[in-house]
């Protein structure tokens, strides 16, 4: 290990944290270790207590994150057989918005006996959805008062984001809000624990906390309009100092060096979001190439040189992904989830037996059967709104449609139609970007799906009419973090000056590449035109049947 | 058996014939016997031969029908322990249009060695669908030449009906057409075999052969326009003497008495269609009460005192069901088939295991789970066009829609939505009748579904807003035929003068009756309004996506 230098990326997911030790020279992943969170997702009752949680709650335990440092980093060091002094930097990425209240010294309130039994003292995980009333109020007030920052987020702030969560604490547990000297993203909190420095990153601030490089946070009057007690939330409990991705947050503290086995003063980068950090690790550090993280849902990220307001996008942040460029994000709320729903609910016992007999998963069997079909052969078309529409229309009250069924319709035809529907949804997003000044010329796919479902990849290429590359890593988050660690370490220490430089050396594309097949593309152009007509008919007010059905469902359920 | 008199009804189905011996006094079904057709549905190759059939062909063997007389009638006589002299009449009903070519003496061409290997010499079963080109041409020519008889059939003649089938023989086997002295419904042919009398009935003539009481058959010029060789088809190969239902066709011949064990000269009624004969056996011989035969498809029959043109109905025939009234018929092409498709293709292995464990059929399990849901609770709505739309829109190129799906959608919710969709389709038919001068005040349900699926019956009552009665027999066809046998026998012989009188004594309603539940009706009114909007949007040209998808599917398949 003497001539090469290494960095470590730590990727904090929903159920576990993962450390990967990477060769700075060539991006080779030398060692990896996963440490599952002891308390996982806390959604029923608080640990070691009888305090029950309401539905829609999802909490975590900050100690579980520290354990990742204490277990997974020593594990990769040991696996690699390397020396701590050859590790020049450390980067982390995190789910977001995942936030917590702490004391001024960074101690989480939930570590303190007097707050331990209060759910609001714990970490609110990204998928904590109980702040919906606060999100609704925030959106309404912002619109009424004419604030324009909503434009940067497709017109709407999600209940998953920072201020709805903070406001819920104030609403429901003002004593916790009062006791919290700091309200902070877990991403920034773990960097603080490593370095002793509270340094907040531009990615979570921009995408989750309504911050922009040019305008900063919304003004105090806005927060006052939400609740007078929140007027000074930014100055009192947050910070207006926001750091660029790749910046060095500080050096590893002696205490954290003890936890990890790394050398004190090892460079630690400011934190990042798990999705966004996967962009440079997918080789993308310039405008025009979209990265799609494909998994249970799809997250689309692309950069542009100009500021553009793209209808219905999740958000855009200046320098939110890579310094010097605007980072645009869009999403489809239901992709892998679609297929999982289908196989869980709608695949016959006969197919299950066939899959078992042939040693295939049900997904593999369906993929095989669906691959034998040509585009257009099933006569089916679907709208991919099983979980609402997160982009372009931004409407959670929309629901799914399957059209064209006959008595001869087979499960694999429906399965393929659902894949196609998500591809049409992605094309819709791409074309909306393109039409509003953010060109998309090529796609790089990462996440769990690309390696598992070749049919899906080909369909995405055919439908979008763009070549789709895969990436040369299965650790897009951790590798991206390790790359940021190399930038934080800097050239003198054996790292890089910029993320572009790091990406050039450390990131690579995968072998698999999918080119649009012209005759498929021609058929999908026709089908996409049908999708578009249905998309607008059901999604833009011509027939609000989905909303009426949902309202009726709600009213019926309320009477049961 | 001395004081009571009996009649026998013989119901010829698709796979078998069934004889039922009925007490004329009270309609009690004393004995029943089924005889399966040895050659069943002939759709691959001709019996005892290597002659292969094209797809869409479906033939039968006339000898199989004679065997029903020879086996099933003696069986019911024996079962009942009665005497042949107490059986005063015989009626038959049949699938239709099921037709065959014969010699002048009634000998089927397929009985003759020189024709036995020609598929066109055999019986074309109702579901023989290979005459579609002839049906298309017939419809086009009739429209071009301005014939109005199409109006009586919803604007279109089906490929299942008499003249397309006859024309197919001429097109593809002119030598068979030439050799056929008679072209005749199997219904009328079996009566001919029993009595020696070729007497054709008004029901098959009216519903399947474009005959009307007022106008007779279309004029010879019309048939000449189809094909000059067909100009005189009616006079040469058919008959203009059409007999009213309940008329006596003749007395049983000595030969047929020998086959059946009945007395020679026993009254035999003119034949009937299996669906239509079930109307009086469902107690309905007057206007205003609709009979729905619910099975794989739904057949709706209602009578009216006035002639009315109802858009998109299958057909109406003066005296087509009961003398003195117009008989209207409509249909939904996919009802039980819908649910069967769903359970075959879309029900998970987990549900199959649960059903097996609990000793339920998968339909029973789904019915149980779906029954626990309230109207509107699933948020789903469907269009019941998995097999096209046979009534109101009359468009086979329409296909199914399922709308409102989410990641929480369960199989039983889809199952219930499919039932509801067929109920909306029935309501649409009822309201179309109502709006065009054929009132429907009450429904009587018969066929296979009503006893098997109480949930379905309640949903139909709630959706249609009309009470639904069931019938007091599981042998609606055979009982109706036995009733016609009693009318053919006449009062003097111990029967009845009219079908009304026979119905009063011999038919009865079942115990089960379903009343609309007002709060369900109120919700279904809302859902039906949504159905209507989607029905018209997809069915009346606003968005012909279904047709375009079907055309695309066809073009893709043609290139494989």
PDB file of C-alpha atoms in Angstrom, chain B residues 100-192:
ATOM      1  CA  UNK B 100     -76.321 -27.009 -40.956  1.00  0.00           C
ATOM      2  CA  UNK B 101     -76.827 -27.979 -44.589  1.00  0.00           C
ATOM      3  CA  UNK B 102     -79.142 -30.938 -45.278  1.00  0.00           C
ATOM      4  CA  UNK B 103     -80.744 -32.780 -48.161  1.00  0.00           C
ATOM      5  CA  UNK B 104     -84.437 -32.218 -48.888  1.00  0.00           C
ATOM      6  CA  UNK B 105     -85.409 -35.030 -46.513  1.00  0.00           C
ATOM      7  CA  UNK B 106     -83.436 -33.504 -43.650  1.00  0.00           C
ATOM      8  CA  UNK B 107     -80.399 -35.772 -43.933  1.00  0.00           C
ATOM      9  CA  UNK B 108     -77.363 -33.747 -42.870  1.00  0.00           C
ATOM     10  CA  UNK B 109     -74.789 -33.579 -45.661  1.00  0.00           C
ATOM     11  CA  UNK B 110     -72.138 -34.708 -43.199  1.00  0.00           C
ATOM     12  CA  UNK B 111     -73.997 -38.033 -42.820  1.00  0.00           C
ATOM     13  CA  UNK B 112     -73.315 -38.745 -46.495  1.00  0.00           C
ATOM     14  CA  UNK B 113     -69.991 -40.414 -47.325  1.00  0.00           C
ATOM     15  CA  UNK B 114     -69.353 -38.076 -50.279  1.00  0.00           C
ATOM     16  CA  UNK B 115     -69.481 -35.003 -48.027  1.00  0.00           C
ATOM     17  CA  UNK B 116     -68.228 -36.356 -44.721  1.00  0.00           C
ATOM     18  CA  UNK B 117     -64.685 -35.058 -45.178  1.00  0.00           C
ATOM     19  CA  UNK B 118     -65.788 -31.538 -46.074  1.00  0.00           C
ATOM     20  CA  UNK B 119     -65.896 -29.309 -42.978  1.00  0.00           C
ATOM     21  CA  UNK B 120     -68.618 -27.172 -44.548  1.00  0.00           C
ATOM     22  CA  UNK B 121     -70.948 -30.179 -44.576  1.00  0.00           C
ATOM     23  CA  UNK B 122     -70.990 -30.215 -40.770  1.00  0.00           C
ATOM     24  CA  UNK B 123     -72.880 -28.095 -38.266  1.00  0.00           C
ATOM     25  CA  UNK B 124     -71.495 -24.636 -37.684  1.00  0.00           C
ATOM     26  CA  UNK B 125     -71.784 -24.061 -33.933  1.00  0.00           C
ATOM     27  CA  UNK B 126     -72.811 -20.637 -32.560  1.00  0.00           C
ATOM     28  CA  UNK B 127     -69.206 -19.880 -31.699  1.00  0.00           C
ATOM     29  CA  UNK B 128     -67.827 -20.688 -35.140  1.00  0.00           C
ATOM     30  CA  UNK B 129     -66.191 -17.316 -35.855  1.00  0.00           C
ATOM     31  CA  UNK B 130     -64.662 -17.957 -39.269  1.00  0.00           C
ATOM     32  CA  UNK B 131     -67.378 -16.091 -41.181  1.00  0.00           C
ATOM     33  CA  UNK B 132     -66.129 -12.679 -40.070  1.00  0.00           C
ATOM     34  CA  UNK B 133     -65.157 -11.566 -43.614  1.00  0.00           C
ATOM     35  CA  UNK B 134     -68.669 -12.436 -44.805  1.00  0.00           C
ATOM     36  CA  UNK B 135     -70.223 -10.598 -41.855  1.00  0.00           C
ATOM     37  CA  UNK B 136     -68.110  -7.521 -42.597  1.00  0.00           C
ATOM     38  CA  UNK B 137     -69.076  -7.581 -46.257  1.00  0.00           C
ATOM     39  CA  UNK B 138     -72.720  -8.128 -45.463  1.00  0.00           C
ATOM     40  CA  UNK B 139     -72.779  -5.143 -43.102  1.00  0.00           C
ATOM     41  CA  UNK B 140     -70.980  -2.929 -45.571  1.00  0.00           C
ATOM     42  CA  UNK B 141     -73.253  -3.837 -48.468  1.00  0.00           C
ATOM     43  CA  UNK B 142     -76.401  -3.449 -46.364  1.00  0.00           C
ATOM     44  CA  UNK B 143     -75.285  -0.009 -45.251  1.00  0.00           C
ATOM     45  CA  UNK B 144     -74.264   1.065 -48.728  1.00  0.00           C
ATOM     46  CA  UNK B 145     -77.555  -0.008 -50.227  1.00  0.00           C
ATOM     47  CA  UNK B 146     -79.473   1.685 -47.421  1.00  0.00           C
ATOM     48  CA  UNK B 147     -81.262  -1.340 -45.972  1.00  0.00           C
ATOM     49  CA  UNK B 148     -82.862  -0.488 -42.646  1.00  0.00           C
ATOM     50  CA  UNK B 149     -83.019  -3.977 -41.160  1.00  0.00           C
ATOM     51  CA  UNK B 150     -79.602  -3.373 -39.586  1.00  0.00           C
ATOM     52  CA  UNK B 151     -81.339  -0.890 -37.284  1.00  0.00           C
ATOM     53  CA  UNK B 152     -83.098  -3.781 -35.592  1.00  0.00           C
ATOM     54  CA  UNK B 153     -79.708  -5.278 -34.701  1.00  0.00           C
ATOM     55  CA  UNK B 154     -77.828  -2.344 -33.277  1.00  0.00           C
ATOM     56  CA  UNK B 155     -76.473  -1.502 -36.715  1.00  0.00           C
ATOM     57  CA  UNK B 156     -74.472  -4.646 -37.217  1.00  0.00           C
ATOM     58  CA  UNK B 157     -74.917  -8.340 -38.000  1.00  0.00           C
ATOM     59  CA  UNK B 158     -72.620 -10.677 -36.096  1.00  0.00           C
ATOM     60  CA  UNK B 159     -70.365 -13.246 -37.730  1.00  0.00           C
ATOM     61  CA  UNK B 160     -72.111 -15.788 -35.492  1.00  0.00           C
ATOM     62  CA  UNK B 161     -75.406 -15.362 -37.296  1.00  0.00           C
ATOM     63  CA  UNK B 162     -77.121 -17.285 -40.059  1.00  0.00           C
ATOM     64  CA  UNK B 163     -76.367 -15.522 -43.333  1.00  0.00           C
ATOM     65  CA  UNK B 164     -72.626 -14.949 -42.736  1.00  0.00           C
ATOM     66  CA  UNK B 165     -72.337 -18.664 -41.997  1.00  0.00           C
ATOM     67  CA  UNK B 166     -74.377 -19.612 -45.065  1.00  0.00           C
ATOM     68  CA  UNK B 167     -72.343 -17.241 -47.207  1.00  0.00           C
ATOM     69  CA  UNK B 168     -69.111 -18.734 -45.915  1.00  0.00           C
ATOM     70  CA  UNK B 169     -70.242 -22.119 -47.198  1.00  0.00           C
ATOM     71  CA  UNK B 170     -70.920 -20.615 -50.610  1.00  0.00           C
ATOM     72  CA  UNK B 171     -67.618 -18.720 -50.630  1.00  0.00           C
ATOM     73  CA  UNK B 172     -65.410 -21.574 -49.590  1.00  0.00           C
ATOM     74  CA  UNK B 173     -67.325 -24.667 -50.666  1.00  0.00           C
ATOM     75  CA  UNK B 174     -69.763 -23.787 -53.455  1.00  0.00           C
ATOM     76  CA  UNK B 175     -70.232 -27.495 -54.113  1.00  0.00           C
ATOM     77  CA  UNK B 176     -71.572 -27.973 -50.573  1.00  0.00           C
ATOM     78  CA  UNK B 177     -73.832 -24.958 -50.941  1.00  0.00           C
ATOM     79  CA  UNK B 178     -75.065 -26.419 -54.192  1.00  0.00           C
ATOM     80  CA  UNK B 179     -75.675 -29.849 -52.681  1.00  0.00           C
ATOM     81  CA  UNK B 180     -77.550 -28.417 -49.712  1.00  0.00           C
ATOM     82  CA  UNK B 181     -81.281 -28.512 -50.390  1.00  0.00           C
ATOM     83  CA  UNK B 182     -81.875 -26.927 -47.012  1.00  0.00           C
ATOM     84  CA  UNK B 183     -79.926 -24.622 -44.741  1.00  0.00           C
ATOM     85  CA  UNK B 184     -81.437 -24.766 -41.289  1.00  0.00           C
ATOM     86  CA  UNK B 185     -80.967 -23.942 -37.621  1.00  0.00           C
ATOM     87  CA  UNK B 186     -80.120 -27.051 -35.616  1.00  0.00           C
ATOM     88  CA  UNK B 187     -83.002 -26.045 -33.339  1.00  0.00           C
ATOM     89  CA  UNK B 188     -85.452 -26.475 -36.195  1.00  0.00           C
ATOM     90  CA  UNK B 189     -83.643 -29.522 -37.542  1.00  0.00           C
ATOM     91  CA  UNK B 190     -84.067 -31.539 -34.331  1.00  0.00           C
ATOM     92  CA  UNK B 191     -87.797 -30.666 -34.253  1.00  0.00           C
ATOM     93  CA  UNK B 192     -87.935 -31.884 -37.859  1.00  0.00           C
TER      94      UNK B 192
END
